[in-house]
Coordinates of C-alpha atoms and ligand atoms in Angstrom, one line a residue:
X21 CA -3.1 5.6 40.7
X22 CA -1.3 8.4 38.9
X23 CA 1.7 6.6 38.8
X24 CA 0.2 3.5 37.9
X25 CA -1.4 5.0 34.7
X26 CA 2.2 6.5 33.6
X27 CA 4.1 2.9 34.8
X28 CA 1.7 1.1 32.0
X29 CA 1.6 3.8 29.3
X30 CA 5.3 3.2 29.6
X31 CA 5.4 -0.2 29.9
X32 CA 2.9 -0.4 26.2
X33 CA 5.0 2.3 25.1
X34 CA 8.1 1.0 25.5
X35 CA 8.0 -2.7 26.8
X36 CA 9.7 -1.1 30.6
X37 CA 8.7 -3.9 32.9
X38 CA 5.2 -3.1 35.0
X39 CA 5.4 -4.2 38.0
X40 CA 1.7 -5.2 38.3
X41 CA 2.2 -7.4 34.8
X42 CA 5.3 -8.9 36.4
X43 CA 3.5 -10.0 39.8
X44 CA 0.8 -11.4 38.2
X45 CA 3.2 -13.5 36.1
X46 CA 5.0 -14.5 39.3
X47 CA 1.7 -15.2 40.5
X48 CA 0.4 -17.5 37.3
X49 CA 3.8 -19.6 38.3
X50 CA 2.9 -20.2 41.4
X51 CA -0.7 -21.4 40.0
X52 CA 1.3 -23.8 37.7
X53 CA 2.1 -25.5 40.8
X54 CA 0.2 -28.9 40.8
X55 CA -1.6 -28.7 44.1
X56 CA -2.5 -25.0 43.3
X57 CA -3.9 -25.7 39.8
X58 CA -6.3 -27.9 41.3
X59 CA -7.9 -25.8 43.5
X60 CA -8.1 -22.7 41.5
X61 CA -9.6 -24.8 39.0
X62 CA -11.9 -26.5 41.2
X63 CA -12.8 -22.9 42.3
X64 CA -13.2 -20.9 39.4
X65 CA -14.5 -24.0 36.6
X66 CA -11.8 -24.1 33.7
X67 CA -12.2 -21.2 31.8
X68 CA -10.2 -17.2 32.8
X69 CA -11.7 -17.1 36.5
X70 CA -8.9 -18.1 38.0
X71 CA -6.8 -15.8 35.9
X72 CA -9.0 -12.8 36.4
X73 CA -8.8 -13.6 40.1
X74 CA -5.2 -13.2 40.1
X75 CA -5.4 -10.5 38.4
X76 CA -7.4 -8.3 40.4
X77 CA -5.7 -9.8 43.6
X78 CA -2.7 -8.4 42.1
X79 CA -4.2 -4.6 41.4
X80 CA -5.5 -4.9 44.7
X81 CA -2.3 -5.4 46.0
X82 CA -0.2 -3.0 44.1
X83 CA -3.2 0.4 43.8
X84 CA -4.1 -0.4 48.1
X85 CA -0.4 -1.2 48.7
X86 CA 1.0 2.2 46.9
X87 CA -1.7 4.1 48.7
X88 CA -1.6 2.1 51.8
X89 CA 2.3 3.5 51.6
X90 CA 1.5 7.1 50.9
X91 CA -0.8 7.5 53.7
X92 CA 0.9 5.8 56.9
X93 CA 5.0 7.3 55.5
X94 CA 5.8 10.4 54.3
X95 CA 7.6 10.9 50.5
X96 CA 10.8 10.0 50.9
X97 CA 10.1 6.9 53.2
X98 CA 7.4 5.0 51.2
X99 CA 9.0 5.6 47.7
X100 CA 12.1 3.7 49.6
X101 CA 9.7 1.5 50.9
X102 CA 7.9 1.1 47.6
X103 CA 11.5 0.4 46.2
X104 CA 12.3 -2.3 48.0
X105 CA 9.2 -4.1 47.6
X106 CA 9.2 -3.7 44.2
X107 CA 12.6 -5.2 43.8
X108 CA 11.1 -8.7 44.6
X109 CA 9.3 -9.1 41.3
X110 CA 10.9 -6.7 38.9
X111 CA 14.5 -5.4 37.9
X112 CA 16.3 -2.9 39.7
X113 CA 15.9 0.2 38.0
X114 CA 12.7 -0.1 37.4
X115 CA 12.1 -0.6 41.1
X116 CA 14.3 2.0 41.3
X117 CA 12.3 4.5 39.3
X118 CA 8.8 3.8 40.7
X119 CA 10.5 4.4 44.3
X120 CA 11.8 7.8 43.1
X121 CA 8.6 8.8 41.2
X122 CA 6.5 7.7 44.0
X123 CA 8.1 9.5 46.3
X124 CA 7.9 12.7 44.3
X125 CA 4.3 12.1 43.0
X126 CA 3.6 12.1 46.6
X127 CA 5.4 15.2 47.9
X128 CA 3.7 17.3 45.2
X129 CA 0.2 15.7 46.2
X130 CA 0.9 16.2 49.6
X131 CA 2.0 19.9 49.1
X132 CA -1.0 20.7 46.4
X133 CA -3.3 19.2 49.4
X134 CA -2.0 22.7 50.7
X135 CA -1.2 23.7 54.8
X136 CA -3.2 22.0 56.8
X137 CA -2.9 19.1 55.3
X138 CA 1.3 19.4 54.4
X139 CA 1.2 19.6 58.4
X140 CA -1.1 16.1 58.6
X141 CA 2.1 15.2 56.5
X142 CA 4.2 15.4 59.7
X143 CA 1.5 12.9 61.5
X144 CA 2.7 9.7 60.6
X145 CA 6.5 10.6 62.2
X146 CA 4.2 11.0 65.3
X147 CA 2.3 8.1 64.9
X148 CA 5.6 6.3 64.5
X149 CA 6.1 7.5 68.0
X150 CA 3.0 6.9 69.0
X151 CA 2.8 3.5 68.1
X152 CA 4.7 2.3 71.2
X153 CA 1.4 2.6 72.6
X154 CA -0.4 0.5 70.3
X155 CA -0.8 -3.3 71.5
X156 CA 2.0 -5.1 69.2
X157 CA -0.1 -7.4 67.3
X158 CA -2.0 -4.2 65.8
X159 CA -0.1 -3.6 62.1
X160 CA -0.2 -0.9 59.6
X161 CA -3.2 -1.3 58.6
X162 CA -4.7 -0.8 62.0
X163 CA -2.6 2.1 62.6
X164 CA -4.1 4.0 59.7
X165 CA -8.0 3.2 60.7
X166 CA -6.9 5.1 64.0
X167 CA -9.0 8.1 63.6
X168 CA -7.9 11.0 65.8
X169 CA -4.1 10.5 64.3
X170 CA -5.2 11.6 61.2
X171 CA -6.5 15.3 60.4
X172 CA -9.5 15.3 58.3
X173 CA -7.6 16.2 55.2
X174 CA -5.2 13.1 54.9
X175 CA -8.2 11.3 55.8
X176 CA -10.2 12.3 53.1
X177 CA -7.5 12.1 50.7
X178 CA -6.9 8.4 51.7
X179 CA -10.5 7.7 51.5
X180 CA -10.8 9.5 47.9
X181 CA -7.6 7.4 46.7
X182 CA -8.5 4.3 48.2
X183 CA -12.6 4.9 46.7
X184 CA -10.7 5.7 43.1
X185 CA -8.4 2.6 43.1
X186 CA -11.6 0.6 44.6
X187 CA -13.3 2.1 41.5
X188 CA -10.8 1.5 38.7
X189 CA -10.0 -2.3 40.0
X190 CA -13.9 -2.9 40.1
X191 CA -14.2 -1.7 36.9
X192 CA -11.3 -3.3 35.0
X193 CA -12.6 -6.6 36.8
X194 CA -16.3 -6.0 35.1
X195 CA -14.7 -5.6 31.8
X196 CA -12.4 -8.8 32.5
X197 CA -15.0 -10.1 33.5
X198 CA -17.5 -9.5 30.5
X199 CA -15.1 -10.8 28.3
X200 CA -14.8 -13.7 30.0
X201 CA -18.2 -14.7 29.6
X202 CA -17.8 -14.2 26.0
X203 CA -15.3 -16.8 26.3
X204 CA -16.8 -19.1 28.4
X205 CA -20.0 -19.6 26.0
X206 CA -17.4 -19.3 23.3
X207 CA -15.5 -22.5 24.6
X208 CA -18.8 -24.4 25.7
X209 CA -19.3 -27.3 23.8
X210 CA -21.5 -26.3 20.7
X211 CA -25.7 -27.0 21.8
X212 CA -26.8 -30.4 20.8
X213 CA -30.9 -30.4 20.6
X214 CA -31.5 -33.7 20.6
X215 CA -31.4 -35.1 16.8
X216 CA -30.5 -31.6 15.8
X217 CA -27.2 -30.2 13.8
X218 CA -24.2 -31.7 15.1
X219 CA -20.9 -29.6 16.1
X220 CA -19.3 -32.8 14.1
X221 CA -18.0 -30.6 11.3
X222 CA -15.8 -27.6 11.9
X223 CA -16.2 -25.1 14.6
X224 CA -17.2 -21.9 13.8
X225 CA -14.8 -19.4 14.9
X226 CA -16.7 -17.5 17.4
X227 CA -17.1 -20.7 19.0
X228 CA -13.3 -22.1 19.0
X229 CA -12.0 -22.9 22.7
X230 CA -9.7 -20.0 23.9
X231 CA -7.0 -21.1 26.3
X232 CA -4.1 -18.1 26.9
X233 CA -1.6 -17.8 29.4
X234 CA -2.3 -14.2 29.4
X235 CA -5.4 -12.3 30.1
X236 CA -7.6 -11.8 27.1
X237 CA -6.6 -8.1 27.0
X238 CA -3.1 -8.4 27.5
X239 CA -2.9 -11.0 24.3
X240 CA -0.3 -9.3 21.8
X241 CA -1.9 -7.2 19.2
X242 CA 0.7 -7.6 16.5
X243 CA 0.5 -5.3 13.5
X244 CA 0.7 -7.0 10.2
X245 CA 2.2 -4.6 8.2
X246 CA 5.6 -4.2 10.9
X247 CA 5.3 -8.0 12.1
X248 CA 8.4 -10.4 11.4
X249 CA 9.5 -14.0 11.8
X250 CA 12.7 -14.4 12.8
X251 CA 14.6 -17.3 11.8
X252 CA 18.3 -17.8 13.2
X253 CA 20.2 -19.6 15.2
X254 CA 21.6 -22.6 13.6
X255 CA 20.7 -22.0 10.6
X256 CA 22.8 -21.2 7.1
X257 CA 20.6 -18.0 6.1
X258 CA 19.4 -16.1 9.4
X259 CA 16.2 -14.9 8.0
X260 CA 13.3 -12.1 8.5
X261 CA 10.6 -12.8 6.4
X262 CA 7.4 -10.2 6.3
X263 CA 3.8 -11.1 5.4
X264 CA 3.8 -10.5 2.3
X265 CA 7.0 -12.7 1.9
X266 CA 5.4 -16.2 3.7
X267 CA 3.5 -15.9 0.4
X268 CA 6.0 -17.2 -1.4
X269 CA 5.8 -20.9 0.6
X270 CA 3.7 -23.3 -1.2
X271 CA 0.3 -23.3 0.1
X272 CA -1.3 -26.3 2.2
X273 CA -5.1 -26.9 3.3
X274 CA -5.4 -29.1 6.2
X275 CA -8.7 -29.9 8.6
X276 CA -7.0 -30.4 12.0
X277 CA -8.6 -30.4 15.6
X278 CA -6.6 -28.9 18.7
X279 CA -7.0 -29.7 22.0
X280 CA -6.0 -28.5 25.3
X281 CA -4.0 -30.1 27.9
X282 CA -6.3 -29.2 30.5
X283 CA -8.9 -30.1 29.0
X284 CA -10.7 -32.6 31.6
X285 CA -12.5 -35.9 30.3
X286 CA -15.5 -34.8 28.4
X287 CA -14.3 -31.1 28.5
X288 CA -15.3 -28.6 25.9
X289 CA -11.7 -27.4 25.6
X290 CA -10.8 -28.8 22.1
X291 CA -12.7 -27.3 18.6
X292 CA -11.7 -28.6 15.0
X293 CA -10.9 -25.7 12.1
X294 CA -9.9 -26.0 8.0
X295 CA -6.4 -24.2 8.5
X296 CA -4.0 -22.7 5.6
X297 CA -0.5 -22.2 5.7
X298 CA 3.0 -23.9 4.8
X299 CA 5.0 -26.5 5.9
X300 CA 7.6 -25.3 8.1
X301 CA 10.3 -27.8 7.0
X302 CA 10.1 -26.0 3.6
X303 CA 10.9 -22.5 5.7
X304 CA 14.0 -24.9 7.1
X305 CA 15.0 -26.0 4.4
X306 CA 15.2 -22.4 2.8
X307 CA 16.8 -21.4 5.7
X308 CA 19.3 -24.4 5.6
X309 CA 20.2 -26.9 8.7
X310 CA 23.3 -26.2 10.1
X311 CA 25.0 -29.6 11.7
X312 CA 24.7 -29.5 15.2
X313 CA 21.2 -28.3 15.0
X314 CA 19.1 -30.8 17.6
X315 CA 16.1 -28.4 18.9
X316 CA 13.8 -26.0 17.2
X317 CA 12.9 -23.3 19.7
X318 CA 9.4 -21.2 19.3
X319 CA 9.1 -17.5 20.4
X320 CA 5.7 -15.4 20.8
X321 CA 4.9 -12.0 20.4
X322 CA 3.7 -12.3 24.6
X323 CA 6.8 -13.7 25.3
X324 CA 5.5 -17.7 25.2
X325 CA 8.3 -20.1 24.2
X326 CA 8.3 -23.7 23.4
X327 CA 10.5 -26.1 22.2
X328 CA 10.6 -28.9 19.5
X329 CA 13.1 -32.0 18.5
X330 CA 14.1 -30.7 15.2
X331 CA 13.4 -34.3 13.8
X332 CA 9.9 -34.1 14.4
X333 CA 9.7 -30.6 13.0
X334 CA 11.1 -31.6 9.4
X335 CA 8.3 -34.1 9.0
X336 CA 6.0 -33.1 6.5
X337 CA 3.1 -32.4 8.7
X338 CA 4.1 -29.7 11.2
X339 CA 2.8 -26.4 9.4
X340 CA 2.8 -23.0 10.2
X341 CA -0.7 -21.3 9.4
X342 CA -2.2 -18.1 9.1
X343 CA -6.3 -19.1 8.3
X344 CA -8.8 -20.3 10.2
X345 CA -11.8 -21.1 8.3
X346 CA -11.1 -19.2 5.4
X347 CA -10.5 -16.1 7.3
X348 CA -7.1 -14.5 8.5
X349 CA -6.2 -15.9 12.1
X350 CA -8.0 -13.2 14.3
X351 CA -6.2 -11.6 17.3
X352 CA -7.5 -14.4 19.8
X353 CA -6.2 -17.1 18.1
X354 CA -2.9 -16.4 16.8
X355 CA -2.9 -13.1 14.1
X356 CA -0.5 -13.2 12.4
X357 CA 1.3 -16.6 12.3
X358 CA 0.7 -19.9 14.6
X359 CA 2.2 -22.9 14.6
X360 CA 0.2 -26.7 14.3
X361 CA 1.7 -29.6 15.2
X362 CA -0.4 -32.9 15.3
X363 CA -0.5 -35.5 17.8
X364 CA 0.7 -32.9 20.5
X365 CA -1.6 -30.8 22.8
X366 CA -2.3 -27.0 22.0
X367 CA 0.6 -25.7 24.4
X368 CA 3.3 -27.2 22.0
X369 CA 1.5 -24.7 18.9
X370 CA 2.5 -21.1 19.8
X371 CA 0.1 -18.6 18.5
X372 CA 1.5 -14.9 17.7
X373 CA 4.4 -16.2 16.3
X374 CA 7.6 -14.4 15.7
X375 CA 10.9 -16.4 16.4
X376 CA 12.1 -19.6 14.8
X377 CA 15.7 -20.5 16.6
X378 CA 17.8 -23.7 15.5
X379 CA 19.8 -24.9 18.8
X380 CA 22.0 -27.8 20.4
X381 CA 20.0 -27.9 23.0
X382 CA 16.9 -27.6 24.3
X383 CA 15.2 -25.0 26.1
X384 CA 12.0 -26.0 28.5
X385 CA 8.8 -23.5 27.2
X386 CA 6.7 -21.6 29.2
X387 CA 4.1 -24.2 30.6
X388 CA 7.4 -27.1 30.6
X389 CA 8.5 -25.1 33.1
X390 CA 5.7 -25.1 35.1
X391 CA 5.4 -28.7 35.9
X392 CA 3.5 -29.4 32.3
X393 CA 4.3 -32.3 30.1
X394 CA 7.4 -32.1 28.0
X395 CA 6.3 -34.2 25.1
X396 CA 2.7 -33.4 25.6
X397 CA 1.3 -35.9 23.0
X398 CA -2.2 -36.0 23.4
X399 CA -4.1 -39.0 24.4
X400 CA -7.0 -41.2 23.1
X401 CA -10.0 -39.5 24.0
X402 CA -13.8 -39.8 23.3
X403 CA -16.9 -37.2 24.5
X404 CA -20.1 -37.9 24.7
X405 CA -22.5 -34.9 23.1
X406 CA -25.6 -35.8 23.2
X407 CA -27.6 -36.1 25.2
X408 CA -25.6 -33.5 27.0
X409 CA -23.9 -34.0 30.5
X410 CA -24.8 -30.5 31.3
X411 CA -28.7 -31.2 30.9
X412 CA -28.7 -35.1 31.2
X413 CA -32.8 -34.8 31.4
X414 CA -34.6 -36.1 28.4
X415 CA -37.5 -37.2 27.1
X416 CA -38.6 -40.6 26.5
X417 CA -38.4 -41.7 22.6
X418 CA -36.0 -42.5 19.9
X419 CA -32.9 -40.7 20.4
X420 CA -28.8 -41.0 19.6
X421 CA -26.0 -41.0 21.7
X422 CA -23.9 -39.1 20.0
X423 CA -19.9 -37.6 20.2
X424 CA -16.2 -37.4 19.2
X425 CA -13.4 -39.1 19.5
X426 CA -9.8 -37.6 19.1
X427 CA -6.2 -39.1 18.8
X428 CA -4.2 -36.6 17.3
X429 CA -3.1 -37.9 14.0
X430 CA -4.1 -41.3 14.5
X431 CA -7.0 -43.3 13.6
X432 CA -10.3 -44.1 15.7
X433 CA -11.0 -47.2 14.8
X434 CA -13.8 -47.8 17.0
X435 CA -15.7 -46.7 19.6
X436 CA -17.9 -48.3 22.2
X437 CA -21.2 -46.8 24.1
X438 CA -22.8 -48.3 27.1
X439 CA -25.9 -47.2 28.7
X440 CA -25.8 -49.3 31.6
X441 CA -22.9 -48.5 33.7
X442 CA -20.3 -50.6 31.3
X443 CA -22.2 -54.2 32.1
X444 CA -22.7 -54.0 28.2
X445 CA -21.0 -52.1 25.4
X446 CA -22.5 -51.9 22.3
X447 CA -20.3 -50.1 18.8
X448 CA -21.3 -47.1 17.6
X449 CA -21.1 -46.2 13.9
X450 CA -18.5 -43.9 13.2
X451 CA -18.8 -41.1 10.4
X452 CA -15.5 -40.7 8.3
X453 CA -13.4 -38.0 9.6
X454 CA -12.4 -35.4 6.3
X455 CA -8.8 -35.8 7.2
X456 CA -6.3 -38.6 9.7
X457 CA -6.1 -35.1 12.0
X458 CA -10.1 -34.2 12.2
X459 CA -11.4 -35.8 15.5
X460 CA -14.0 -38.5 14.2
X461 CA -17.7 -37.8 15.4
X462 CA -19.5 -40.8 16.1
X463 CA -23.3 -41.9 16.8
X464 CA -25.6 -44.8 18.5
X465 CA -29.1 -44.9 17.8
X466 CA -31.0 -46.2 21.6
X467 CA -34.4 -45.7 22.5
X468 CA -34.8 -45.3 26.1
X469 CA -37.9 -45.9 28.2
X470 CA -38.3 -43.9 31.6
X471 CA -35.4 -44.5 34.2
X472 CA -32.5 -44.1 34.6
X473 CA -29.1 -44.8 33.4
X474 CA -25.5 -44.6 33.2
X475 CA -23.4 -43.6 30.0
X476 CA -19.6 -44.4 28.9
X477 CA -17.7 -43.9 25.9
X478 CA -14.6 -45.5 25.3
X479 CA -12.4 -45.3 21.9
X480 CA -9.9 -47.1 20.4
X481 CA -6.7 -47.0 17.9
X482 CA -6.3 -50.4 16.2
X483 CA -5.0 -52.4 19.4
X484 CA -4.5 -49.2 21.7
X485 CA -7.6 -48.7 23.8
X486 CA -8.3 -45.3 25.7
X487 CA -7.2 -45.4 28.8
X488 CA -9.8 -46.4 31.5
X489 CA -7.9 -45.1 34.7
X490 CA -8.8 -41.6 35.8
X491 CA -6.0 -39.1 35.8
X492 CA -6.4 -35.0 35.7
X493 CA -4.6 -33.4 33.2
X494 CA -2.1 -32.2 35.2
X495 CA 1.0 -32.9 33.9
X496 CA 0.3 -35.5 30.8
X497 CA -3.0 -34.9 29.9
X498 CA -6.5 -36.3 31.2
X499 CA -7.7 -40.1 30.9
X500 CA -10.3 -42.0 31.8
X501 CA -13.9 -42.5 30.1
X502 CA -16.6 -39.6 29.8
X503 CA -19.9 -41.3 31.5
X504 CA -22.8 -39.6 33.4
X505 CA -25.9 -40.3 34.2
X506 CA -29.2 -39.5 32.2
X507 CA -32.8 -39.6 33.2
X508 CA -35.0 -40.6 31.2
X509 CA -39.0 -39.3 31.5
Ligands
MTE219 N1 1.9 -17.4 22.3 C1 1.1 -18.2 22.9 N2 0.7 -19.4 22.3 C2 -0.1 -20.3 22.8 C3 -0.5 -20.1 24.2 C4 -0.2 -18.8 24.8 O1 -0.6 -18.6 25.9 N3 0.6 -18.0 24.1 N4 -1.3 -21.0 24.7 C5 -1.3 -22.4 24.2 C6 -2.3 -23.3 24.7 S1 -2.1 -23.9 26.3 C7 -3.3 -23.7 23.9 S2 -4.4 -24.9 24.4 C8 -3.6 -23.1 22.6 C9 -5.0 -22.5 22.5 O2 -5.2 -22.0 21.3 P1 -6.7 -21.4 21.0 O3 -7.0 -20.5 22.2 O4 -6.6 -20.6 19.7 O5 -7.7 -22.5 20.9 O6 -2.6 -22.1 22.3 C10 -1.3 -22.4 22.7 N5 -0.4 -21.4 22.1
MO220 MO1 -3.6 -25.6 26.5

């Protein structure tokens, strides 16, 4: 526990790897893994869950593993032990240090626990011996539970460290998981009463989806006043602009909605916001080209990379921002600096900006790697609102179907709304988006008597229809229409 505590002072300190931090980033690649993906999110719905699951599994793991170590070896043996294990998921002399530390922290806990319990220290060398006697199958774990091996002291010890690592993962899991239900109702879609407000125009902040690779508290806190972005690479003038120097970039207002590529059909995880910020081919053009220059590569303050064709990132529309909504970007969603790019899904935008590198090649980001979409240019898509799949009981009377429809920079043209399982389509009237990047909301008055009955949406693009074939979004993106079915009393 002790050494835990120190291990993460210094790892927000000083940035030394923590072995915890690194697991559970081992652990979110393994969940990239197609097949895995899918269940967790089947599991846990599509918000943190999963994350938070990981997480604790992981300070399960690493608080009942440490103390797990201390109680069946003696000092020496399970910081070696503790080394070597360690070595899988972080450096060397990091591993290296936690084994040494360990094994002092628990000499000095073992002789502060005084006498009679510095001689239960000698136990496990006996139960070593002793465990010739213990059927084979029985492991470590086991061994430990035997009660007469171990004196009451190093059994209340193990009990009081397991009870106060119990205690801390609870409790860091309540506050994980508090602030995930903040961000689940945060990323819901926005409450349609039936002919009510609309969430057609711009989403409020508090209620903008949230999508991180990290856990909520272990997103980057970046301090404005020390905060940088780096600009080198293949460039003319390497640059390292502050804050206060971005000002200097001529200012640009754009409405643009962002979606995520794990956003299932007729998932809340896309939200539309009035951004300002510059374009970022006037940042490369003070910067200056150099020839050779193919890629633009993105860094993060959390360490999130991603990678653009520098073609497509000296085209007028690819901005770098730093307001949502007429405020300053807040911590969630990118403070100080993130990037927009439309027509691709949110994981090609890094938020917490602080590195623009011009390469010959390019460099795969963080969710490319995973298995994700290279390109990830986001696909036709239209949501039906209202009434609401969640709730898909209403009352008889005139109503509206009512929704979105999204295609990154390009135009909806039309949509189409059935209300009987797609044997007839009927268009709905579309209201002007503000801007070619706002998703355009759409509506369809119907009065419907009692029953029962089956809604679709489908969108279109000029003479590109949304696709009807059902895909998850894992790797390019879902497809396929939103329908459900409402009853009707
Ligand atoms: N630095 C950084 N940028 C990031 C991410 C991240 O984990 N780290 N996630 C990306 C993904 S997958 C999405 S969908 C959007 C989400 O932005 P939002 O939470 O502000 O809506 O941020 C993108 N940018
Ligand atoms: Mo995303």
């Amino acid at each position: 526990m002790l050494l835990s505590a120190i291990g993460y002072a210094l790892f927000v300190a000083s940035g030394v790897a923590y072995p915890p931090l690194r697991l559970f980033g081992a652990l979110t690649q393994l969940l990239g893994i197609p097949k895995l993906f899918q269940l967790v999110h089947q599991v846990f719905g599509l918000g943190q869950g999963g994350k938070i699951f990981a997480f604790m599994g992981v300070a399960v793991l690493w608080l009942g593993g440490l103390t797990l170590l201390g109680s069946v070896w003696r000092g020496q043996v399970a910081g070696l032990v503790a080394c070597v294990l360690t070595l899988v998921f972080a450096p060397w002399p990091v591993a290296l240090g936690y084994g040494i530390a360990f094994w002092l922290l628990l000499d000095a806990l073992q002789a502060l626990l005084g006498p009679r319990v510095a001689g239960a220290v000698r136990v496990p060398a006996r139960r070593g011996e002793g465990r010739v006697i213990v059927p084979p199958s029985t492991d470590g774990a086991a061994v430990t539970a035997a009660p007469p091996a171990l004196p009451d002291g190093t059994r209340r010890a193990t009990t009081a460290a397991l009870a106060a690592g119990g205690a801390l993962v609870a409790g860091g899991g309540l506050t994980a998981l508090f602030r995930d239900s903040g961000g689940a109702a945060a990323s819901a879609p926005a409450t349609i009463t039936p002919g009510g407000p609309l969430p057609f125009g711009v989403t409020p902040v508090d209620q903008w989806y949230y999508v991180s690779k990290n856990l909520e508290a272990f997103d980057p806190t970046v301090d404005g006043a020390k905060w940088r972005l780096k600009v080198d690479g293949l460039v003319r003038t390497p640059m390292s602009l502050s804050l206060t120097d971005l000002k200097r970039f001529t200012p640009v207002t754009e409405e643009l909605t962002l979606s995520c590529i794990s956003n299932p059909v007729g998932g809340p995880l896309l939200s539309n916001g009035v951004w300002v910020g510059f374009r970022l081919s006037e940042l490369l053009k003070a910067a200056g080209v150099q020839p050779g220059a193919k890629y633009l590569l993105w860094e993060a303050a959390d360490g999130y990379t991603e990678s653009l064709p520098l073609g497509r990132a000296l085209e007028d529309d690819v901005l770098l921002v730093h307001t949502l909504n007429g405020a300053p970007l807040n911590r969630k969603h990118g403070f100080p600096l993130r990037v927009l790019i439309p027509g691709r899904y949110g994981m090609k935008q890094p938020r917490w900006l602080t590195r623009i590198s011009l390469s010959d090649r390019d460099v795969p980001g963080y969710w490319v790697k995973r298995g994700w979409s290279r390109t990830a240019e986001v696909e036709l898509l239209s949501r039906i609102d209202e009434p609401q799949e969640v709730n898909p009981n209403v009352k008889a009377g005139a109503s509206f179907v009512r929704g979105i429809a999204f295609f990154g920079g390009k135009p909806v043209t039309r949509v189409e709304v059935t209300v009987d399982g797609g044997k007839s389509w009927r268009d709905a009237r579309l209201v002007a988006p503000r801007t070619r990047y706002a998703w355009t909301p759409w509506e369809l008055p119907v009065t419907l008597t009692p029953g029962s009955y089956e809604l679709a949406v489908r969108a279109y693009s000029g003479s590109t229809e949304q696709k009807k074939a059902e895909k998850d979004a894992l790797p390019e993106g879902a497809t396929g229409y939103h329908h459900f079915i409402v009853n009707v009393s």
